Short mmCIF file of C-alpha atoms in Angstrom, two decimals:
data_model
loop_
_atom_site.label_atom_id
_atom_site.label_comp_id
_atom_site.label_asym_id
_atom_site.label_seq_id
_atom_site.Cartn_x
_atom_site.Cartn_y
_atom_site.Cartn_z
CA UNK R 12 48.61 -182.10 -50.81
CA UNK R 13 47.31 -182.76 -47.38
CA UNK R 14 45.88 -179.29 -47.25
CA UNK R 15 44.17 -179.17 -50.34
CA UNK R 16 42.25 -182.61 -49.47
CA UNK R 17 40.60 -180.88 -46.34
CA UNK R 18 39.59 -177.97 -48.17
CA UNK R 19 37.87 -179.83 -50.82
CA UNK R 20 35.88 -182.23 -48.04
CA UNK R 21 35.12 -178.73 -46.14
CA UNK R 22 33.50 -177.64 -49.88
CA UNK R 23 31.84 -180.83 -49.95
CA UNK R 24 30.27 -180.28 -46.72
CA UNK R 25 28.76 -176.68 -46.99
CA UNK R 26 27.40 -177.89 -50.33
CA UNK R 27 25.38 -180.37 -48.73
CA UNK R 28 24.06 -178.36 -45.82
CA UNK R 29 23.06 -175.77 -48.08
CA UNK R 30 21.02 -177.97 -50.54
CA UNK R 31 19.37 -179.18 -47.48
CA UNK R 32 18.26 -176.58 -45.93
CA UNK R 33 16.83 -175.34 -49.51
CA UNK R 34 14.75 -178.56 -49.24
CA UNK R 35 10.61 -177.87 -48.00
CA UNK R 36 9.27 -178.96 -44.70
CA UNK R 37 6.85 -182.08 -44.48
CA UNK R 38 3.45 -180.78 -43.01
CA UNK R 39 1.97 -182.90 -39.52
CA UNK R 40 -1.90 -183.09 -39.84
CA UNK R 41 -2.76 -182.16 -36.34
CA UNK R 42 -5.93 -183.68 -34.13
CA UNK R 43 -8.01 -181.32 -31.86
CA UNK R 44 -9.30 -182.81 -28.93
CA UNK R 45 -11.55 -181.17 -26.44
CA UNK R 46 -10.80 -182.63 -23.02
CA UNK R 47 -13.45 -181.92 -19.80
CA UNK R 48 -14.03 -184.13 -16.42
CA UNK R 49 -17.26 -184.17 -13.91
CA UNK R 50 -17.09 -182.26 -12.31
CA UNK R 51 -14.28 -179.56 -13.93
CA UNK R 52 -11.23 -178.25 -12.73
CA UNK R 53 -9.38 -181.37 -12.93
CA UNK R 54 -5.17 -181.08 -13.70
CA UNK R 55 -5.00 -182.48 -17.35
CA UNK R 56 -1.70 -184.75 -18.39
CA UNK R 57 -0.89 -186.24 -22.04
CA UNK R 58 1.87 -188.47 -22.01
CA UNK R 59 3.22 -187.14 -18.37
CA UNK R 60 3.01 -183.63 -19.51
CA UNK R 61 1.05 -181.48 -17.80
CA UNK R 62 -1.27 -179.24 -19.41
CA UNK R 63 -4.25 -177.09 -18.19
CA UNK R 64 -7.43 -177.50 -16.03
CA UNK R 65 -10.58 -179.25 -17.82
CA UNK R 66 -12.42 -178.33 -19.63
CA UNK R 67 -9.55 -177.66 -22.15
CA UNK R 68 -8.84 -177.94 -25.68
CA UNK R 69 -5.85 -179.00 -27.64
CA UNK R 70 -3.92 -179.99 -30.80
CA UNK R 71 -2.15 -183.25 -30.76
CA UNK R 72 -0.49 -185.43 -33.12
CA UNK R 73 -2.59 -188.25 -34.27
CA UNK R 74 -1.72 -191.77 -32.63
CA UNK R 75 -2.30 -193.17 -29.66
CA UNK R 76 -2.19 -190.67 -26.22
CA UNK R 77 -2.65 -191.67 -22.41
CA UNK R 78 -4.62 -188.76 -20.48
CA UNK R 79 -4.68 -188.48 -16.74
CA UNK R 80 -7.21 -186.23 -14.80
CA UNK R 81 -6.34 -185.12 -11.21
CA UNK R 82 -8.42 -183.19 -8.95
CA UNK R 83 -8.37 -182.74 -5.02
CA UNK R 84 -10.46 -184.85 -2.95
CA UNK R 85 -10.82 -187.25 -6.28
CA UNK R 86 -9.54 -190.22 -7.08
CA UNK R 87 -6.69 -189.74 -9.89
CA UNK R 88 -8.14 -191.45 -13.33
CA UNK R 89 -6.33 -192.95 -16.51
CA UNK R 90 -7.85 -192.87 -19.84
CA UNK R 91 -6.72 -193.52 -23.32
CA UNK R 92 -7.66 -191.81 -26.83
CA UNK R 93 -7.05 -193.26 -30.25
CA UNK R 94 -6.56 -189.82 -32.27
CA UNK R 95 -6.93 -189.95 -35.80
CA UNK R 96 -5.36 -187.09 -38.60
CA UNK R 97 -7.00 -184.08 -39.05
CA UNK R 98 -10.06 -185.22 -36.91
CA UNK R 99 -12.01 -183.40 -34.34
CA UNK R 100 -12.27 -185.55 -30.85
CA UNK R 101 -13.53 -184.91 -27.37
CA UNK R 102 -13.33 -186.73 -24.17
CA UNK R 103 -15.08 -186.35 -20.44
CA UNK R 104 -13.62 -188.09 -18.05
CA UNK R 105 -15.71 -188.79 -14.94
CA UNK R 106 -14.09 -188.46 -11.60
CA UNK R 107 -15.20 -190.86 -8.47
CA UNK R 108 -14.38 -188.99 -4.87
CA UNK R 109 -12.22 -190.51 -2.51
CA UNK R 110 -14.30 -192.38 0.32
CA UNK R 111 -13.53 -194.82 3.05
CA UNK R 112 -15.33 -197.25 5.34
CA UNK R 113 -15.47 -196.92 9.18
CA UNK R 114 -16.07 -199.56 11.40
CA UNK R 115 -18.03 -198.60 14.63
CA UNK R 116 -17.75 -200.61 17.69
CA UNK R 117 -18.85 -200.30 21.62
CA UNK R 118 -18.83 -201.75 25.08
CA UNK R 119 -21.28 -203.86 25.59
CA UNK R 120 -22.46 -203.80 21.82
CA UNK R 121 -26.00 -203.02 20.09
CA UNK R 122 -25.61 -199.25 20.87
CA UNK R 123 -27.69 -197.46 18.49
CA UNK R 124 -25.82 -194.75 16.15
CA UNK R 125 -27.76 -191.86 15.46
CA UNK R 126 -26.01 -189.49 12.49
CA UNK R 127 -27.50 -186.31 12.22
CA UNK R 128 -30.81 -186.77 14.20
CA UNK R 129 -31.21 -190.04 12.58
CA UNK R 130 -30.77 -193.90 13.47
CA UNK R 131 -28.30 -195.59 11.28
CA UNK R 132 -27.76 -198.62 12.79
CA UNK R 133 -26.33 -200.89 15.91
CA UNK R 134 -23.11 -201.51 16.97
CA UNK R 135 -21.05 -202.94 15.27
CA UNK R 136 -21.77 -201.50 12.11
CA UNK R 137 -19.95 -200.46 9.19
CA UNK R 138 -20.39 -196.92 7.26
CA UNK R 139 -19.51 -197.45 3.91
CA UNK R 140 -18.22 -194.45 1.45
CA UNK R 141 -17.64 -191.76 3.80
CA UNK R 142 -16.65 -188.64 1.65
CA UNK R 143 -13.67 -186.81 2.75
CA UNK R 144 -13.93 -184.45 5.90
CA UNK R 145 -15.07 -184.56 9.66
CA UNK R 146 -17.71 -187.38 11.06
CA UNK R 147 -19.31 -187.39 14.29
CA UNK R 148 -22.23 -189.60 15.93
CA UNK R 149 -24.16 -190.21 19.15
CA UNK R 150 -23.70 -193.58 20.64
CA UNK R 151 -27.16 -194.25 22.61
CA UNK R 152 -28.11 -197.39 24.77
CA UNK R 153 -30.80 -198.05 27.35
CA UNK R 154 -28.44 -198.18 30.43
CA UNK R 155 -26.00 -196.52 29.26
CA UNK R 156 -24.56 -193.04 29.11
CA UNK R 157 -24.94 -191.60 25.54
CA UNK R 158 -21.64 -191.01 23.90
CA UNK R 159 -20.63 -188.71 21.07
CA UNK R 160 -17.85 -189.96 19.10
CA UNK R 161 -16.31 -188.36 16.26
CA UNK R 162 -13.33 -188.84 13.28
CA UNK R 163 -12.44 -187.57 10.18
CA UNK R 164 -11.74 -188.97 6.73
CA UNK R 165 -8.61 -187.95 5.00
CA UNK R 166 -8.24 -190.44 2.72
CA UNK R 167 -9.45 -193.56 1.49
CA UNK R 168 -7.95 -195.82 4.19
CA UNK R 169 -10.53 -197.54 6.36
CA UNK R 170 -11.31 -196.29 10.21
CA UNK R 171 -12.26 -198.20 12.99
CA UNK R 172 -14.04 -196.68 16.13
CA UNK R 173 -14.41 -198.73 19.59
CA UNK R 174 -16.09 -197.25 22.20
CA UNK R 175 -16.68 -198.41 25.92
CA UNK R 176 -20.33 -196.82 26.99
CA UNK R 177 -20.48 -196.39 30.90
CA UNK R 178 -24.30 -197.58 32.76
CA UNK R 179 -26.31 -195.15 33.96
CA UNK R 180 -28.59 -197.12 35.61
CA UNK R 181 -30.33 -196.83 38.94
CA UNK R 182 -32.96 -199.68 40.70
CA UNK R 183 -36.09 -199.16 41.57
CA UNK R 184 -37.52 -200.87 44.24
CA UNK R 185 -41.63 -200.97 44.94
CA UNK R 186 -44.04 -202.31 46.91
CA UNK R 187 -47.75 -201.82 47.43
CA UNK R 188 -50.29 -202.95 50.15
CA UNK R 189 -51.84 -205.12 48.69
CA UNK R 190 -49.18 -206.54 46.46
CA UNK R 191 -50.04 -208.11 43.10
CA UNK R 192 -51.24 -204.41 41.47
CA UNK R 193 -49.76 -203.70 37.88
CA UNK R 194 -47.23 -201.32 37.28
CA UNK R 195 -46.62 -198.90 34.04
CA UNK R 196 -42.98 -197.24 33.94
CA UNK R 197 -43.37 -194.44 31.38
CA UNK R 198 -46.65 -196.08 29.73
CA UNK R 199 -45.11 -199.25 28.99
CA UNK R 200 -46.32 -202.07 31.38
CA UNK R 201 -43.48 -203.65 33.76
CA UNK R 202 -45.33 -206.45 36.04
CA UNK R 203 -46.80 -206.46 39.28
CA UNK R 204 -45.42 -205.48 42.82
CA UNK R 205 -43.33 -206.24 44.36
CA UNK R 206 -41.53 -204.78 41.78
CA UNK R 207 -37.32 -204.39 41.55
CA UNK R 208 -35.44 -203.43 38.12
CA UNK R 209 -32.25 -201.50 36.55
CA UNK R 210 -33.90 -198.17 35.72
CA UNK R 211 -32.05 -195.92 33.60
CA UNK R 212 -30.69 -192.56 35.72
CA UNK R 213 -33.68 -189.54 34.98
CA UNK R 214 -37.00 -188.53 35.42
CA UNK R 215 -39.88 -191.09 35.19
CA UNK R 216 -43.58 -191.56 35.66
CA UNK R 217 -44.92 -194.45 37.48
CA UNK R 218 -48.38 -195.90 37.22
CA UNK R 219 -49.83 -197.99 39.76
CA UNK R 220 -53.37 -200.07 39.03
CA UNK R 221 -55.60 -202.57 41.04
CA UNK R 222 -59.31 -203.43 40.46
CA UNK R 223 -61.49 -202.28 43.63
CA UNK R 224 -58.34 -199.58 44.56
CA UNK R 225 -57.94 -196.38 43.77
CA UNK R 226 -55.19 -195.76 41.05
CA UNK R 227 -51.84 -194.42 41.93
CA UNK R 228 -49.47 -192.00 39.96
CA UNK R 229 -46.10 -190.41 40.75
CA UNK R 230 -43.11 -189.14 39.37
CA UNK R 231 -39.80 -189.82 40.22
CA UNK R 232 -36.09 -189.16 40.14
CA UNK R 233 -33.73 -192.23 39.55
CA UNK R 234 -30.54 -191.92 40.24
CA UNK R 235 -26.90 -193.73 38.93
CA UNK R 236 -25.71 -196.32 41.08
CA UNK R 237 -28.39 -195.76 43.52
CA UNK R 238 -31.96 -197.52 44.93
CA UNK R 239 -35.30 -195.89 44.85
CA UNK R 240 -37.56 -197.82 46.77
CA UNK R 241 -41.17 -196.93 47.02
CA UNK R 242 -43.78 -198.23 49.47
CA UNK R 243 -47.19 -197.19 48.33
CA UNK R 244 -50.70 -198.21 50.01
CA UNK R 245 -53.64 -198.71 47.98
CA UNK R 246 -56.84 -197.16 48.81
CA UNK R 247 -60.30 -199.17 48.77
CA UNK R 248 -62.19 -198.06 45.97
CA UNK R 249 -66.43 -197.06 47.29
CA UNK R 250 -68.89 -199.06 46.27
CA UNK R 251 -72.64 -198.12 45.53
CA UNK R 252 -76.11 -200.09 45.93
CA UNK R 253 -79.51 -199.61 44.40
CA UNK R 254 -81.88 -200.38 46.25
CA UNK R 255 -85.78 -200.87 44.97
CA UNK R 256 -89.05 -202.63 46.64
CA UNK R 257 -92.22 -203.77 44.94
CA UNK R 258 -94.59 -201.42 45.73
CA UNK R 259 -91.86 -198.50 45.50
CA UNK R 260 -92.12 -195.51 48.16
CA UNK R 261 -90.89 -197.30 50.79
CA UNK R 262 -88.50 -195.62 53.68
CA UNK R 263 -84.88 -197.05 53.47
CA UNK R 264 -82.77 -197.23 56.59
CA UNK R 265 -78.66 -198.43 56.12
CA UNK R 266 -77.20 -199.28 59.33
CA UNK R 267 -80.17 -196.86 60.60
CA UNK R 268 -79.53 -194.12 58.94
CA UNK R 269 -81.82 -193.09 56.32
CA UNK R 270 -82.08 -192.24 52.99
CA UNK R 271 -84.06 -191.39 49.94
CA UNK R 272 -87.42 -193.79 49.42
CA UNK R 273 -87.17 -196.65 47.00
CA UNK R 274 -85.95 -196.39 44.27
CA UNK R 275 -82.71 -194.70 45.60
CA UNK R 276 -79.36 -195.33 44.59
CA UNK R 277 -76.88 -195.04 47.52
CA UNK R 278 -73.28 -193.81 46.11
CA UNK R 279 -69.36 -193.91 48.43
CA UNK R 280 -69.71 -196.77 50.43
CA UNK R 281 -67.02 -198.31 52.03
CA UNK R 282 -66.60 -201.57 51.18
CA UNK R 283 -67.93 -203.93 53.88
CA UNK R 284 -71.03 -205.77 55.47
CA UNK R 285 -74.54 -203.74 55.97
CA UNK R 286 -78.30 -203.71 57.31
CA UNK R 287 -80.87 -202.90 54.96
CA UNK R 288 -84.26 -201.79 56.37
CA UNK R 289 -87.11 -201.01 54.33
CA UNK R 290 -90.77 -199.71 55.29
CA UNK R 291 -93.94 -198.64 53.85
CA UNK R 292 -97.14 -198.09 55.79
CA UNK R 293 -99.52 -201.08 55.27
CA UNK R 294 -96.87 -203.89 54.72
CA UNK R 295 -94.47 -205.88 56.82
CA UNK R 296 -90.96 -204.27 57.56
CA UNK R 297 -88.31 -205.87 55.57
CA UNK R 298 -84.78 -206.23 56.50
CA UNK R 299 -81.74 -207.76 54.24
CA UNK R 300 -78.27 -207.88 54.71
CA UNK R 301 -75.66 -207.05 51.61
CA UNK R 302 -72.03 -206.42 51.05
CA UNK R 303 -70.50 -203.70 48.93
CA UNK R 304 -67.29 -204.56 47.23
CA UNK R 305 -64.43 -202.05 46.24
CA UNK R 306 -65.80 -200.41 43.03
CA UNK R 307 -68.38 -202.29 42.51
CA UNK R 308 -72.06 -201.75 42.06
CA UNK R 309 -74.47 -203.73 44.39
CA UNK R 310 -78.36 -204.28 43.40
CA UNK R 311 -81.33 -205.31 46.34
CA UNK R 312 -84.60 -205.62 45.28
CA UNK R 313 -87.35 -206.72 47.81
CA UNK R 314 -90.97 -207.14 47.42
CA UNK R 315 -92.66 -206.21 50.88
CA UNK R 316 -95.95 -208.13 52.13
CA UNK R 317 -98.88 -206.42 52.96
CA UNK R 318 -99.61 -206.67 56.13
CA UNK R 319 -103.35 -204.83 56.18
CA UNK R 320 -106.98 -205.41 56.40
CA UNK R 321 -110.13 -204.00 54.61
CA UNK R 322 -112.90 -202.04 55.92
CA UNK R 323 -116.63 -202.19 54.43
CA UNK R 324 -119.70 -200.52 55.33
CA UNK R 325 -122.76 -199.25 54.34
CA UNK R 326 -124.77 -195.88 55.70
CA UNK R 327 -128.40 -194.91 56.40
CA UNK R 328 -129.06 -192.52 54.44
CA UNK R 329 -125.81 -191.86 51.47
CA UNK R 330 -124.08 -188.76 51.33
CA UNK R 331 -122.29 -189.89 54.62
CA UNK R 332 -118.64 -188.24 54.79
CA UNK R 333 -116.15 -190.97 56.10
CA UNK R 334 -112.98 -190.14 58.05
CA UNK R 335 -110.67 -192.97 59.29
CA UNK R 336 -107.88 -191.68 62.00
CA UNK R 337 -108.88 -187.97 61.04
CA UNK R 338 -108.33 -188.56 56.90
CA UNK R 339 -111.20 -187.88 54.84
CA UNK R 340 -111.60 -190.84 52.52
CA UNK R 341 -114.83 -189.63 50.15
CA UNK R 342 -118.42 -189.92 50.48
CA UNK R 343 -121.29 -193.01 50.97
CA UNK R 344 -123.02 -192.99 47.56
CA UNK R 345 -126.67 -193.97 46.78
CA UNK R 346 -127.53 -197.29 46.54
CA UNK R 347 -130.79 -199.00 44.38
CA UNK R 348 -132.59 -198.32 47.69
CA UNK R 349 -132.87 -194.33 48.61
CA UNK R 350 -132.31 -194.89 52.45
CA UNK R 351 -129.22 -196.89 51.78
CA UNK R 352 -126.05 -196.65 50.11
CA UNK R 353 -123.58 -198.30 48.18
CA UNK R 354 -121.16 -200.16 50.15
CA UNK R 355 -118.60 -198.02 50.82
CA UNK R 356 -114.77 -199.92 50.92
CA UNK R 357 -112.10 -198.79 52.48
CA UNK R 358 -108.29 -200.60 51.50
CA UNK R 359 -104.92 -200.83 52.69
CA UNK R 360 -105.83 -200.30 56.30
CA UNK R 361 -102.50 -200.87 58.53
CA UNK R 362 -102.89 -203.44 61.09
CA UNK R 363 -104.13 -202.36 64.77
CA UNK R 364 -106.71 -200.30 66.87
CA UNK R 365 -108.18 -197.44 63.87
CA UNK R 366 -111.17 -194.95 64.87
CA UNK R 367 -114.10 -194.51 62.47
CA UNK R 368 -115.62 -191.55 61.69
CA UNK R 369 -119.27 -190.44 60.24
CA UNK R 370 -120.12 -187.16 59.82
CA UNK R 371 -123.29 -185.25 57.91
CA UNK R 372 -124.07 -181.76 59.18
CA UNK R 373 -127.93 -182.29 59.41
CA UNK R 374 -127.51 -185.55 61.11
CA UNK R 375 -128.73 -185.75 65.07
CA UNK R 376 -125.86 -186.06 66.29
CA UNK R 377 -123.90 -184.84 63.52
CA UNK R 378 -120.92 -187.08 63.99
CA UNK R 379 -120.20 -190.89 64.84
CA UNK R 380 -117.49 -192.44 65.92
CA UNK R 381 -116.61 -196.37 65.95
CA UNK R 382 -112.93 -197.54 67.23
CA UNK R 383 -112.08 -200.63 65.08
CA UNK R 384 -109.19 -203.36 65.01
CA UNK R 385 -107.80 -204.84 61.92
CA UNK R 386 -105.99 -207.70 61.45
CA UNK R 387 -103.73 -208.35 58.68
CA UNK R 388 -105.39 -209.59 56.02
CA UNK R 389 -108.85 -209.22 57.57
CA UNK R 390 -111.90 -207.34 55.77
CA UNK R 391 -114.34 -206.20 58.62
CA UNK R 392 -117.67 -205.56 57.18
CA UNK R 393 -120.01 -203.47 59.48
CA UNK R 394 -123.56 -203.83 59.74
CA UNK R 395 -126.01 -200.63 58.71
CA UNK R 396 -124.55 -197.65 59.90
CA UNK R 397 -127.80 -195.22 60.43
CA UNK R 398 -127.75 -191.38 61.29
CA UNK R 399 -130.57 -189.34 61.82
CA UNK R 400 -131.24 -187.24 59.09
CA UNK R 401 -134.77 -185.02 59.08
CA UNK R 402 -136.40 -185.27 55.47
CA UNK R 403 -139.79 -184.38 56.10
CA UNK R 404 -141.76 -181.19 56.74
CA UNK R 405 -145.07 -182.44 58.73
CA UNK R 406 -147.83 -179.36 59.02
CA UNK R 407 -150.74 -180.29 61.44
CA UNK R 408 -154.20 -178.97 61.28
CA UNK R 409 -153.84 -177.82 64.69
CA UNK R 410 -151.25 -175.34 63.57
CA UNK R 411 -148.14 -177.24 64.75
CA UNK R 412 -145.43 -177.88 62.95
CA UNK R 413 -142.64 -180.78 63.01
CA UNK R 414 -139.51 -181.82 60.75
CA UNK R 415 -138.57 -185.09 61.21
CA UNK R 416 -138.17 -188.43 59.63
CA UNK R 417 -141.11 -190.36 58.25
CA UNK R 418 -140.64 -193.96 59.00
CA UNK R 419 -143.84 -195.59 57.81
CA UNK R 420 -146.91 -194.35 55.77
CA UNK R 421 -150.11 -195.76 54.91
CA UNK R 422 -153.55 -194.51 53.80
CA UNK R 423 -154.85 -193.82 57.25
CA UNK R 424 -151.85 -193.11 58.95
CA UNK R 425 -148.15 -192.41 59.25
CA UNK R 426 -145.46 -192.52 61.84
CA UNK R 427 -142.71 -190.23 62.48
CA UNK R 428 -140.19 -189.59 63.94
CA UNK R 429 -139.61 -186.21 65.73
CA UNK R 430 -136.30 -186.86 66.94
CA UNK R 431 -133.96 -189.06 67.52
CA UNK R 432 -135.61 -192.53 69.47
CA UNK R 433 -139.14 -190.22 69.24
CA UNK R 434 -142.00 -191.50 67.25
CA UNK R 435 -145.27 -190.31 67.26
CA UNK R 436 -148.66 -192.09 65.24
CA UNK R 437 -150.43 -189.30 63.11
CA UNK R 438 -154.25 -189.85 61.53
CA UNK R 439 -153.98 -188.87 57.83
CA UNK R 440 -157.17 -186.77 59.16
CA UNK R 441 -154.80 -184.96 61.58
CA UNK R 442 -152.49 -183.93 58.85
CA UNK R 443 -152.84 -180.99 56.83
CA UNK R 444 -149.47 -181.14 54.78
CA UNK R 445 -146.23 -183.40 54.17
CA UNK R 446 -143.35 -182.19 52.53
CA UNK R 447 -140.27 -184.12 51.72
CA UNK R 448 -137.17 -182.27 52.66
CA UNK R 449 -134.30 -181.65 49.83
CA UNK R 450 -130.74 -180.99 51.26
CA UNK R 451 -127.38 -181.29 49.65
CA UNK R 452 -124.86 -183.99 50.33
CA UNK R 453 -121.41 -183.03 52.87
#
C-alpha cells in the first residue's frame, strides 16, 4: 500500500515538471547604453561588476544602475543612470586628476621660488593642484645661497617643504679722499663714502662720483664671509677760463706764460689761484687775479685804458709822405690853399719819446726828421712843417737858367728862391720865361 502511494506522488511529480517546462519564456526588454569618460580608457563597473574600458557600449536591464569609472592618475568617480525599457541611453563621465597642495617654506623666509625660469612667489607659499609626478624649484634670496629643492606628487596628500638657505654675503668696506662722493653698486645708488654693507659673494661694478673730481669705476670680487675694503683718491677735475678785453687783440700772460690774444679760451687748469696779465700797444697794462675751480668754467673780461696821445700837423707843400718810428702812415693831402695841406692826424700814439719823419723825393733835403714826446692823452699839434720843393722853371734873357721856388710875384717883379735860404729879386724886364713845374706826389 505504502509502495503504491510513492509511485503515484513520483507520477505526480514528473507530470508537473513536464507541463512546465512546455510553458514559453517571458521576454526582458533590454536598454543600450553607450558609456565613455574624458578623457577614455577609464575601467567601467555596473553594480560592482567590472566591464570594459570607455568608451563602451552595453545592454542592461532597465531600472536603476550605479556606474563607476576608474582610470590611473584620476580620481575614481560614481555616477548613476535611470534606464528605461527598450530605450537607447548614453553617458560621459568626466574624470578630475589627482592633485595635491605643497607648502614651501625657508630659513629666513621671503625667498623667491622660481618654477621653470619663472617667479611664482615668496616663501612661504602654497602651490595648489600639483598634478601627479616630480616637482623641483630654485629657492633664490639676496644674501643667500640659491637652493634647488625638489619632491614629487604621488597622490593627493598635501607636501610640505622647509628649507634653511645659507648667506653668502661678503662686506664691503670704502673710503674716498675726499669723503662724501656717491656711490653706485651695480647701477643702483648705495650712499656716500665712507661706505660699509653686506654685499652678496660675486662679481660687481662700483661707481664712484663727486662734482669738481674725476669719476671713478672698478670692478670687484666679493667674497663669503670676508671684507673688501677699498681706499680710493679722487682726482681734481681742470678747470678752464675765457678770457676777453675791450678792444680785443691784446697779449695774455697766466702766471707769465703766454697764450693766444684775447679772445682765448684757456682749457686743463688746475684748480687754484692765478695772475692774469693783459697788454695791447697804446693802452695801460692790466692785471687781475682769478681762481679756477674743479670742473668749472671761469669768465674775465677787462676793458683796458688807453694810455696814448695824438699827433697833428700840417705840411708845406701836400703830397708829404709821413713815417712815425719807421711806419709809413699815408700821405699830407691838399688843403683849400695849394701850398698847404690838410691837417694830417695821426691816433693811438703809445706814450713816450717817438721820431717823426717827412720825406718827398724832390724836396731839398729830401727827408725831415722831428723826435717827439707824447703824453697819455695828449694831442701835440705842430706848427707848419715846410720842405723845399722847386716848382718853377725861371729862363733869363741873359741865357741863364734857374728852377726854384717862386715866393712872391708882382707886375714889375718877382722873388725866388734858388735854393734853399737863397732868394734872389728879378725885374719882370730881366725875365724872358716862367714855367710852373708839374711833379707827381711820393
Amino acid at each position: 500500500m505504502r509502495k503504491a502511494a510513492n509511485l503515484s506522488i513520483l507520477l505526480m511529480s514528473a507530470l508537473f515538471i513536464l507541463l512546465s517546462g512546455c510553458e514559453k519564456k517571458k521576454k526582458v526588454n533590454y536598454t543600450t547604453l553607450t558609456i565613455n569618460s574624458i578623457p577614455q580608457g577609464a575601467v567601467v563597473s555596473i553594480d560592482g561588476k567590472e566591464l570594459s574600458t570607455t568608451p563602451v557600449t552595453v545592454k542592461i536591464t532597465p531600472g536603476k544602475h550605479i556606474i563607476k569609472a576608474e582610470k590611473q592618475e584620476f580620481l575614481p568617480k560614481w555616477t548613476k543612470v535611470l534606464c528605461s525599457p527598450g530605450a537607447t541611453a548614453a553617458v560621459e563621465i568626466p574624470m578630475d586628476p589627482i592633485t595635491a597642495s605643497t607648502l614651501i617654506e625657508s630659513t629666513p623666509q621671503g625667498a623667491e621660488v622660481i618654477i621653470r625660469g619663472e617667479s611664482v612667489g615668496e616663501t612661504p607659499l602654497v602651490l595648489y593642484n600639483q598634478s601627479l609626478g616630480p616637482r623641483s624649484a630654485i629657492l633664490k634670496k639676496i644674501g643667500a645661497v640659491n637652493k634647488e629643492i625638489s619632491w614629487e606628487i604621488t597622490d593627493d596628500r598635501p607636501r610640505y617643504i622647509k628649507e634653511t638657505l645659507s648667506s653668502n654675503l661678503g662686506n664691503l668696506i670704502i673710503r674716498t679722499e675726499p669723503s662724501n662722493a656717491t656711490i653706485s653698486i651695480d647701477g643702483k645708488p648705495r650712499g656716500n663714502t665712507p661706505f660699509s654693507a653686506p654685499i652678496e659673494e660675486g662679481n660687481h661694478s662700483i661707481k664712484i662720483s663727486m662734482s669738481g673730481y674725476s669719476g671713478h669705476e672698478q670692478s670687484i670680487l666679493v667674497l663669503r664671509d670676508k671684507t673688501l675694503t677699498k681706499n680710493i683718491s679722487l682726482q681734481l677735475l681742470p678747470g678752464s677760463v675765457t678770457i676777453s678785453s675791450s678792444p680785443p687783440g691784446a697779449f695774455v700772460y697766466v702766471n707769465d706764460k703766454q697764450y693766444e690774444n684775447t679772445p682765448c679760451e684757456i682749457k686743463d687748469l688746475k684748480p687754484g689761484n692765478y695772475k692774469l696779465k693783459i697788454q695791447r700797444p697804446g693802452y695801460d697794462p692790466s692785471e687781475r687775479d682769478f681762481s679756477i675751480r674743479p670742473g668749472q668754467k671761469t669768465t674775465v673780461s677787462i676793458n683796458l685804458d688807453s694810455n696814448t696821445g695824438r699827433i697833428q700837423l700840417v705840411t708845406c707843400p701836400a703830397g708829404i709822405s709821413i713815417y712815425i718810428d719807421g711806419k709809413f702812415l699815408g700821405k699830407t693831402e691838399k688843403g683849400e690853399h695849394k701850398d698847404v695841406s690838410k691837417v694830417f692826424e695821426v691816433d693811438n700814439v703809445s706814450m713816450g719819446s717817438h721820431t717823426l719823419t717827412l720825406v718827398h723825393k724832390l724836396a731839398k733835403p729830401n727827408t725831415k726828421s722831428f723826435t717827439l714826446k707824447i703824453n697819455k692823452g695828449e694831442t701835440k699839434r705842430l706848427k707848419n712843417i715846410r720842405m723845399w720843393i722847386a716848382d718853377t722853371e725861371l729862363l733869363l734873357r741873359d741865357g741863364k737858367r734857374y728852377v726854384g721856388r717862386l715866393e712872391t710875384e708882382n707886375d714889375q717883379a718877382v722873388m725866388f728862391e734858388i735854393e734853399p735860404g737863397v732868394t734872389q729879386h728879378y725885374d719882370k724886364s730881366e725875365i724872358k720865361s716862367m714855367k710852373t713845374l708839374e711833379y707827381k706826389e711820393e
